CSV table of C-alpha atoms and ligand atoms in Angstrom, one decimal:
chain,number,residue,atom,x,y,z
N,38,UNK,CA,-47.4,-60.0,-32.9
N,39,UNK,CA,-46.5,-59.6,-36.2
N,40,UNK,CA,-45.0,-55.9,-37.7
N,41,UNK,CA,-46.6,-55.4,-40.8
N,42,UNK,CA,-44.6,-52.8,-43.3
N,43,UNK,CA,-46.7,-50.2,-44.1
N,44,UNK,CA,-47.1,-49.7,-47.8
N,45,UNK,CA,-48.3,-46.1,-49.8
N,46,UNK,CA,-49.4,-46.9,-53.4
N,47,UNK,CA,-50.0,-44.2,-55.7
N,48,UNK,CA,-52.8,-44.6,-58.5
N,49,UNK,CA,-52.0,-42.3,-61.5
N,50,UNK,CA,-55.0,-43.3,-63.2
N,51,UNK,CA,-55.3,-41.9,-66.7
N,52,UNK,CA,-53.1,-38.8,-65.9
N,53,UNK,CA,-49.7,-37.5,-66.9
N,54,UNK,CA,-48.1,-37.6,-70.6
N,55,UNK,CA,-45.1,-39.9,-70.6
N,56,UNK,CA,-43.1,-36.6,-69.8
N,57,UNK,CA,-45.3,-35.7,-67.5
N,58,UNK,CA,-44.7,-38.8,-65.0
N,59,UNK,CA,-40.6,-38.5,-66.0
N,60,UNK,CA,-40.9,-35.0,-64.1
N,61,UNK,CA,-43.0,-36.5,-61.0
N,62,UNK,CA,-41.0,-39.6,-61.1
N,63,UNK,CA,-37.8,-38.0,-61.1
N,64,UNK,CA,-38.9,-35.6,-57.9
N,65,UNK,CA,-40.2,-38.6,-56.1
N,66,UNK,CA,-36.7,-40.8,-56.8
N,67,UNK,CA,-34.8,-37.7,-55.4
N,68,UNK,CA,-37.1,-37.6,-52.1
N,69,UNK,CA,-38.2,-40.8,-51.3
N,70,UNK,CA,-36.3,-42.9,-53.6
N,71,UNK,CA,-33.9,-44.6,-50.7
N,72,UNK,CA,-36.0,-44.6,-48.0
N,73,UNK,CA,-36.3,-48.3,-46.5
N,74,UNK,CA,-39.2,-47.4,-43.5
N,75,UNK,CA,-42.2,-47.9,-45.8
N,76,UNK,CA,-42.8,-49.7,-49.1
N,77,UNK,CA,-43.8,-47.5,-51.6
N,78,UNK,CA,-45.3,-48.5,-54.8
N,79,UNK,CA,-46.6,-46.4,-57.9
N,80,UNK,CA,-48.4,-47.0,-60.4
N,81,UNK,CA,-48.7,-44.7,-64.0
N,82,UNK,CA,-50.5,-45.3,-66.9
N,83,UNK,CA,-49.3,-48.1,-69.4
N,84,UNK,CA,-47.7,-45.1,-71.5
N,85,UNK,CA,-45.4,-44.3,-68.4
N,86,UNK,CA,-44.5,-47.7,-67.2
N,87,UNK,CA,-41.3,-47.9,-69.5
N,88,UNK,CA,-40.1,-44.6,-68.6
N,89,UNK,CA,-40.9,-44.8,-65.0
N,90,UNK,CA,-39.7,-48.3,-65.1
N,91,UNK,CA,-35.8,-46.8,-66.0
N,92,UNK,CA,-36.4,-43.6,-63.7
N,93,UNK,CA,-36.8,-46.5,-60.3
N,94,UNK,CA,-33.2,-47.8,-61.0
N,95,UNK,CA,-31.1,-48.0,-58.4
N,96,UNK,CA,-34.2,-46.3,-56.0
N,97,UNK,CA,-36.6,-48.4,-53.2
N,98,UNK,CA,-39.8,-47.7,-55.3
N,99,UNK,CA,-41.4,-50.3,-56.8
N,100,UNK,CA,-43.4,-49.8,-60.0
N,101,UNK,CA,-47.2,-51.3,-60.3
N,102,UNK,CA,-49.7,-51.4,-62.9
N,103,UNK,CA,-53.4,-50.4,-62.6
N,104,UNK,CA,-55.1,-53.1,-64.3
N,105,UNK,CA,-53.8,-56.3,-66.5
N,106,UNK,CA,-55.5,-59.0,-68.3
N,107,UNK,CA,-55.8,-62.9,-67.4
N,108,UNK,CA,-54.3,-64.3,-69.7
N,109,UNK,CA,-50.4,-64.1,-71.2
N,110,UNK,CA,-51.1,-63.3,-74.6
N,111,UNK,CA,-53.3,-63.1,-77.1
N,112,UNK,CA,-56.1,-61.5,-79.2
N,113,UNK,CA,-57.2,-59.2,-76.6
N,114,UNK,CA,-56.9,-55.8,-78.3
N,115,UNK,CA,-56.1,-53.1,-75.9
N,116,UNK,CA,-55.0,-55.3,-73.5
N,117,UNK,CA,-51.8,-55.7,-71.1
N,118,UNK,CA,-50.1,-59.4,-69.7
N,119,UNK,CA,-48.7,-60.2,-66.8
N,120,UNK,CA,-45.4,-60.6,-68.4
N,121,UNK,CA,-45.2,-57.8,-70.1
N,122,UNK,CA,-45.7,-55.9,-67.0
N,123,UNK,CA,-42.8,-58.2,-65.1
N,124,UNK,CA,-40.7,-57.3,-68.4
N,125,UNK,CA,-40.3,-54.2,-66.7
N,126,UNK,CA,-39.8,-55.8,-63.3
N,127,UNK,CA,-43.4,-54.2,-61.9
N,128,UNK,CA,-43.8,-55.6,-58.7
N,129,UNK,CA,-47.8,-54.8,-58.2
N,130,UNK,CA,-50.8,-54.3,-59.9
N,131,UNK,CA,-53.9,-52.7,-58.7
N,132,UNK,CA,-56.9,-55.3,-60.2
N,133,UNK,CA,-60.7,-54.8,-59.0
N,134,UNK,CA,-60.6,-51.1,-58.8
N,135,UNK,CA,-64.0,-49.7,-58.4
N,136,UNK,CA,-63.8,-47.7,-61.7
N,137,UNK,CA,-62.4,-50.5,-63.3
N,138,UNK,CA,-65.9,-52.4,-62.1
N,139,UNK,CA,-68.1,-49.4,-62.5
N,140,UNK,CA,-67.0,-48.2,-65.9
N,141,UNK,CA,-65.7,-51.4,-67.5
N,142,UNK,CA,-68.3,-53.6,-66.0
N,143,UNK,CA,-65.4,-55.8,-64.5
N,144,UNK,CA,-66.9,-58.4,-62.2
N,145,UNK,CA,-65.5,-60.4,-58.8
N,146,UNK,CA,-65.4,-63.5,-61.3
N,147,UNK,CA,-62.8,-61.7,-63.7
N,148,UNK,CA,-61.3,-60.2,-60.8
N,149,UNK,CA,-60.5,-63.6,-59.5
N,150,UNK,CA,-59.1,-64.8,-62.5
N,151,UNK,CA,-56.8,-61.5,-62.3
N,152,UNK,CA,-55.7,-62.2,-59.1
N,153,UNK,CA,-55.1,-66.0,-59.7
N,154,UNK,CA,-53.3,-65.0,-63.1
N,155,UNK,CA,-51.1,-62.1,-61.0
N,156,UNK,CA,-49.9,-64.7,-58.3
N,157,UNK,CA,-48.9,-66.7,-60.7
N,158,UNK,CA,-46.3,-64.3,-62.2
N,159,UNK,CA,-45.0,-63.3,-59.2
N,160,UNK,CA,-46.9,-59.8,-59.3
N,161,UNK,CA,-48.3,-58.8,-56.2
N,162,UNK,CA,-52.0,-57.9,-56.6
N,163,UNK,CA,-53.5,-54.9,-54.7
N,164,UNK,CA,-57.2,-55.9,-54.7
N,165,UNK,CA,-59.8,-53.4,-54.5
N,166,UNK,CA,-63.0,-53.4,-52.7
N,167,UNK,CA,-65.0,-51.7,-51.3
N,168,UNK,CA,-69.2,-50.5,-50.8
N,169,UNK,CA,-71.2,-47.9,-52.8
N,170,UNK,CA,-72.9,-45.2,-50.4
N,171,UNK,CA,-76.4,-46.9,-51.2
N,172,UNK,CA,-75.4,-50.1,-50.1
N,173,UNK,CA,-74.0,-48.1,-47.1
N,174,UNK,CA,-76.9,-46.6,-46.4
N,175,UNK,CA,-79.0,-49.6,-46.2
N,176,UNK,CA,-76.3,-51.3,-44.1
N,177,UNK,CA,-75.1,-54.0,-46.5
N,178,UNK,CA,-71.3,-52.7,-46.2
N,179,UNK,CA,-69.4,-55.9,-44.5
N,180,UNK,CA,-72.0,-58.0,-46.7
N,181,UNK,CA,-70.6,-56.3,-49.6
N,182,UNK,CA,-67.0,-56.5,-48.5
N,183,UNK,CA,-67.4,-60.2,-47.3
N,184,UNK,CA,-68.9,-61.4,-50.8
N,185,UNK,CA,-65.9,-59.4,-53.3
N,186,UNK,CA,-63.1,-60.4,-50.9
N,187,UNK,CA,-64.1,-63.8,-50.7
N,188,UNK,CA,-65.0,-64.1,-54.4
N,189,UNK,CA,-61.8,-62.6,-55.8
N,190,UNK,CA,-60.1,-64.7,-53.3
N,191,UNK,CA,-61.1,-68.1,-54.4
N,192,UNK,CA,-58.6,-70.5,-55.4
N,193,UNK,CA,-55.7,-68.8,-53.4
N,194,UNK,CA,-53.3,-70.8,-50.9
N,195,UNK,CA,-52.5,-69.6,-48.0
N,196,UNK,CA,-49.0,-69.8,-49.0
N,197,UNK,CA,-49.8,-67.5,-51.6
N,198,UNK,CA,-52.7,-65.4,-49.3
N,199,UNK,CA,-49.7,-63.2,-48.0
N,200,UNK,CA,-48.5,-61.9,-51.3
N,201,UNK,CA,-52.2,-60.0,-51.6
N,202,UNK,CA,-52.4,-56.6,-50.9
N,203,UNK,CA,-55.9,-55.3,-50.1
N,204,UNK,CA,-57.3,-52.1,-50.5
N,205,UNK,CA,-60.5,-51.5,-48.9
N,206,UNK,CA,-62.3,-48.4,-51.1
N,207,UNK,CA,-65.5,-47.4,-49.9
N,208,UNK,CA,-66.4,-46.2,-53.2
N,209,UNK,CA,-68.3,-42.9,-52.1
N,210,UNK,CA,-65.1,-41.8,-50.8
N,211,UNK,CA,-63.3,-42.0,-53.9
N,212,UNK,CA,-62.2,-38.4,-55.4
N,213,UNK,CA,-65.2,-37.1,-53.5
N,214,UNK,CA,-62.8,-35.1,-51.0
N,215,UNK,CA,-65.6,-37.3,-48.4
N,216,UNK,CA,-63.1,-39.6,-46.3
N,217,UNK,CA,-64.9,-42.7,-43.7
N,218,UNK,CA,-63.6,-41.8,-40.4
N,219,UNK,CA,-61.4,-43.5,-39.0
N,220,UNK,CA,-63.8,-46.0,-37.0
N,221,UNK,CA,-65.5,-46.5,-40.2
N,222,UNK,CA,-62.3,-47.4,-41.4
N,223,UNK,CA,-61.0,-49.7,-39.0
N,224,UNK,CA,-64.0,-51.4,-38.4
N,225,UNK,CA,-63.8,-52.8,-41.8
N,226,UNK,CA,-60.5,-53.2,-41.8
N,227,UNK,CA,-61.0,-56.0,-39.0
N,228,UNK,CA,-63.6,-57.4,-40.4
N,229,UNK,CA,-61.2,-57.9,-43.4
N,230,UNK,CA,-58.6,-59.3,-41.4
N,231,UNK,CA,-61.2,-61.5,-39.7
N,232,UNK,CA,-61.9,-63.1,-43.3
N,233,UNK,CA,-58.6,-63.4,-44.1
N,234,UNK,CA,-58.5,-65.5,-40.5
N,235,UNK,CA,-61.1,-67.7,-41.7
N,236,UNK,CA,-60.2,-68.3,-45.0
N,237,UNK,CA,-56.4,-68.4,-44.9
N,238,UNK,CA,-55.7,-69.2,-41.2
N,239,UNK,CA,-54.2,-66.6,-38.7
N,240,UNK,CA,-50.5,-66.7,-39.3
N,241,UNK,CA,-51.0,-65.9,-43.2
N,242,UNK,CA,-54.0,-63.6,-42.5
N,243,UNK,CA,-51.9,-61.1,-39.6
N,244,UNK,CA,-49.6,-61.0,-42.3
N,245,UNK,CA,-51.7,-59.6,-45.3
N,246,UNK,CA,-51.3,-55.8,-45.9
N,247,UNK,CA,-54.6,-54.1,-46.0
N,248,UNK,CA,-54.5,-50.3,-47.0
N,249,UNK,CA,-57.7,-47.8,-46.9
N,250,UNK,CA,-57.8,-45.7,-50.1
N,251,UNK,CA,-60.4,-43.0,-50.6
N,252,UNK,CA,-59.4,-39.2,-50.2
N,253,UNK,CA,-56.5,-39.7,-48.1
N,254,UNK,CA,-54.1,-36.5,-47.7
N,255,UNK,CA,-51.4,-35.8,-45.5
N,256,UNK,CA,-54.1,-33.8,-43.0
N,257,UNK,CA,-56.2,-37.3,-42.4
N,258,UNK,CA,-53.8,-39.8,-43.1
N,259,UNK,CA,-52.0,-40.1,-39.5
N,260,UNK,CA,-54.9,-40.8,-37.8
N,261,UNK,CA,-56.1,-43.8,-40.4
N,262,UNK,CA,-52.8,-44.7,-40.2
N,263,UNK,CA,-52.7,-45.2,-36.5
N,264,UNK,CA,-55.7,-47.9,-36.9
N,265,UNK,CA,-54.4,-51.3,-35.5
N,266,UNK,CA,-55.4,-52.9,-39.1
N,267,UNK,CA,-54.5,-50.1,-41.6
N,268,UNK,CA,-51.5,-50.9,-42.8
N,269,UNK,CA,-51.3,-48.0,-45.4
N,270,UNK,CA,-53.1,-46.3,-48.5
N,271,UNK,CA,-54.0,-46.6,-52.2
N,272,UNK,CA,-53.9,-43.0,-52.7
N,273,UNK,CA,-55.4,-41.1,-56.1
N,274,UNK,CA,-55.6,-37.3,-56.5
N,275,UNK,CA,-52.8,-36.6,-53.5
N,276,UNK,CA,-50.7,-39.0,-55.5
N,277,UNK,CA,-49.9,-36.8,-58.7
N,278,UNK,CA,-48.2,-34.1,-56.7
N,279,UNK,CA,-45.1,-35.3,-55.0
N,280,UNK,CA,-45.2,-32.9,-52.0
N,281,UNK,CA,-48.5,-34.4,-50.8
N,282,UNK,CA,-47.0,-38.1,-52.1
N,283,UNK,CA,-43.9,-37.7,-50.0
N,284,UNK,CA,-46.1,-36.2,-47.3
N,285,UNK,CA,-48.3,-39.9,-46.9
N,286,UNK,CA,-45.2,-41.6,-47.2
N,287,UNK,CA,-43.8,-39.5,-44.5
N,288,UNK,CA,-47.4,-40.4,-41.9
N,289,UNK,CA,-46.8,-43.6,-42.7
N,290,UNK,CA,-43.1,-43.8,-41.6
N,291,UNK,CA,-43.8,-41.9,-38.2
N,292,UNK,CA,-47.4,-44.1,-38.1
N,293,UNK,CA,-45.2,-47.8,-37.8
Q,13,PEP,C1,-58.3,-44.4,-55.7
Q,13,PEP,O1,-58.7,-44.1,-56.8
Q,13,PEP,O2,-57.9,-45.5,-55.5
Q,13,PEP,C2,-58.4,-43.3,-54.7
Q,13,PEP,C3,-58.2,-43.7,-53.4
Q,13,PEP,O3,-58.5,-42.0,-55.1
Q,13,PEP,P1,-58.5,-40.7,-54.2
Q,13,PEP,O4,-57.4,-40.8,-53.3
Q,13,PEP,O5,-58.4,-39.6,-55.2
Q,13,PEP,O6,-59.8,-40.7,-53.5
């Protein structure tokens, strides 16, 4: 059986002035910053990532993005690379977030491209999906989950398939406070993982982080985390305060 490192991302979103994430970084670097148990990952706005970049010196947490574009360069106003992002040695960028699709109309075809384009530069992607609470409700959830992972998965080896992160994000549970229990949770989760078996094979599949994201806080994360195939969180409100941060990274030590 293979021991899968648990792994705690923290999505900034579009919060904290560039002296705003120095202060959070700083308390996180002083707390968690040598601790080998769990991977921990986080991920500031673009403003940040220089200063956050320095501030991880010398400390076990890795720095991540929260969105990038396909291609390297180019006239893409507004727009970030891949290598820019490895310019600052990020390790992982969050691609296929549902406010990403919801508000900037991304789709699982530019998604893939992301992916493909992430892989390729040696950044880990941490790819989100997850259902709406309509499609929920009419019982389409593994339908929906089955068609984005296996979309935004195309043209992956399954050399490569172990260097994805997934983040399943049932989207109604997204800053809603309203968290899928955790037989919700794990029953996507295997599905996932059953994908993953079918596309990628088992060896590269059981090896394939996939984290639940949606609401998590200290008070419901060790139960999620005790799920056989959650292998951690994509966390976004409990992530800008780093006593509730330190708390999920804490579950998900005692949780391995
Ligand atoms: C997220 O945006 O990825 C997320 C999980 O947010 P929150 O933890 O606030 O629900």
């Amino acid at each position: 059986m293979i021991l899968r490192k648990k792994l705690i991302a923290g999505n900034w979103k579009m919060n904290k002035t560039t002296a705003d994430a120095a202060a959070l970084i700083q308390e996180l670097a002083g707390l968690i910053g040598k601790q080998t148990e769990v991977d921990v990952v986080v991920c500031p706005p673009f403003t940040a990532i220089e200063s956050v970049a320095r501030a991880l010196e010398g400390s076990t947490l890795k720095l991540g993005a929260q969105n990038m574009h396909f291609e390297s360069s180019g006239a893409f106003t507004g727009e970030v690379s891949a290598p820019m992002l490895r310019a600052f040695f990020a390790t992982h960028v969050i691609l296929g977030h549902s406010e990403r699709r919801t508000f900037f109309g991304e789709n699982d075809e530019l998604i893939n491209k992301k992916v493909l384009t992430a892989l390729r530069n040696q950044l880990r992607p941490i790819l989100c999906v997850g259902e709406t609470l309509a499609e929920r409700e009419a019982g389409a959830t593994l339908k929906v989950v089955q068609a984005q992972t296996e979309r935004c998965l195309e043209g992956v080896s399954k050399e490569l398939a172990p260097s994805v992160v997934i983040a399943y994000e049932p989207v109604w549970a997204i800053g809603t406070g309203k968290v899928a229990t955790t037989e919700q949770a794990q029953e996507v989760h295997a599905f996932i993982r059953g994908l993953l078996t079918k596309i990628f094979g088992e060896p590269a599949a059981q090896k394939v982080r996939i984290l639940y994201g949606g609401s998590m806080k200290p008070a419901n994360a060790p139960d999620l985390l005790a799920q056989k195939d959650i292998d951690g969180g994509l966390i976004g409100g409990a992530s800008l305060e780093a006593r509730s941060f330190v708390d999920l990274v804490n579950a998900a030590s005692a949780a391995k």
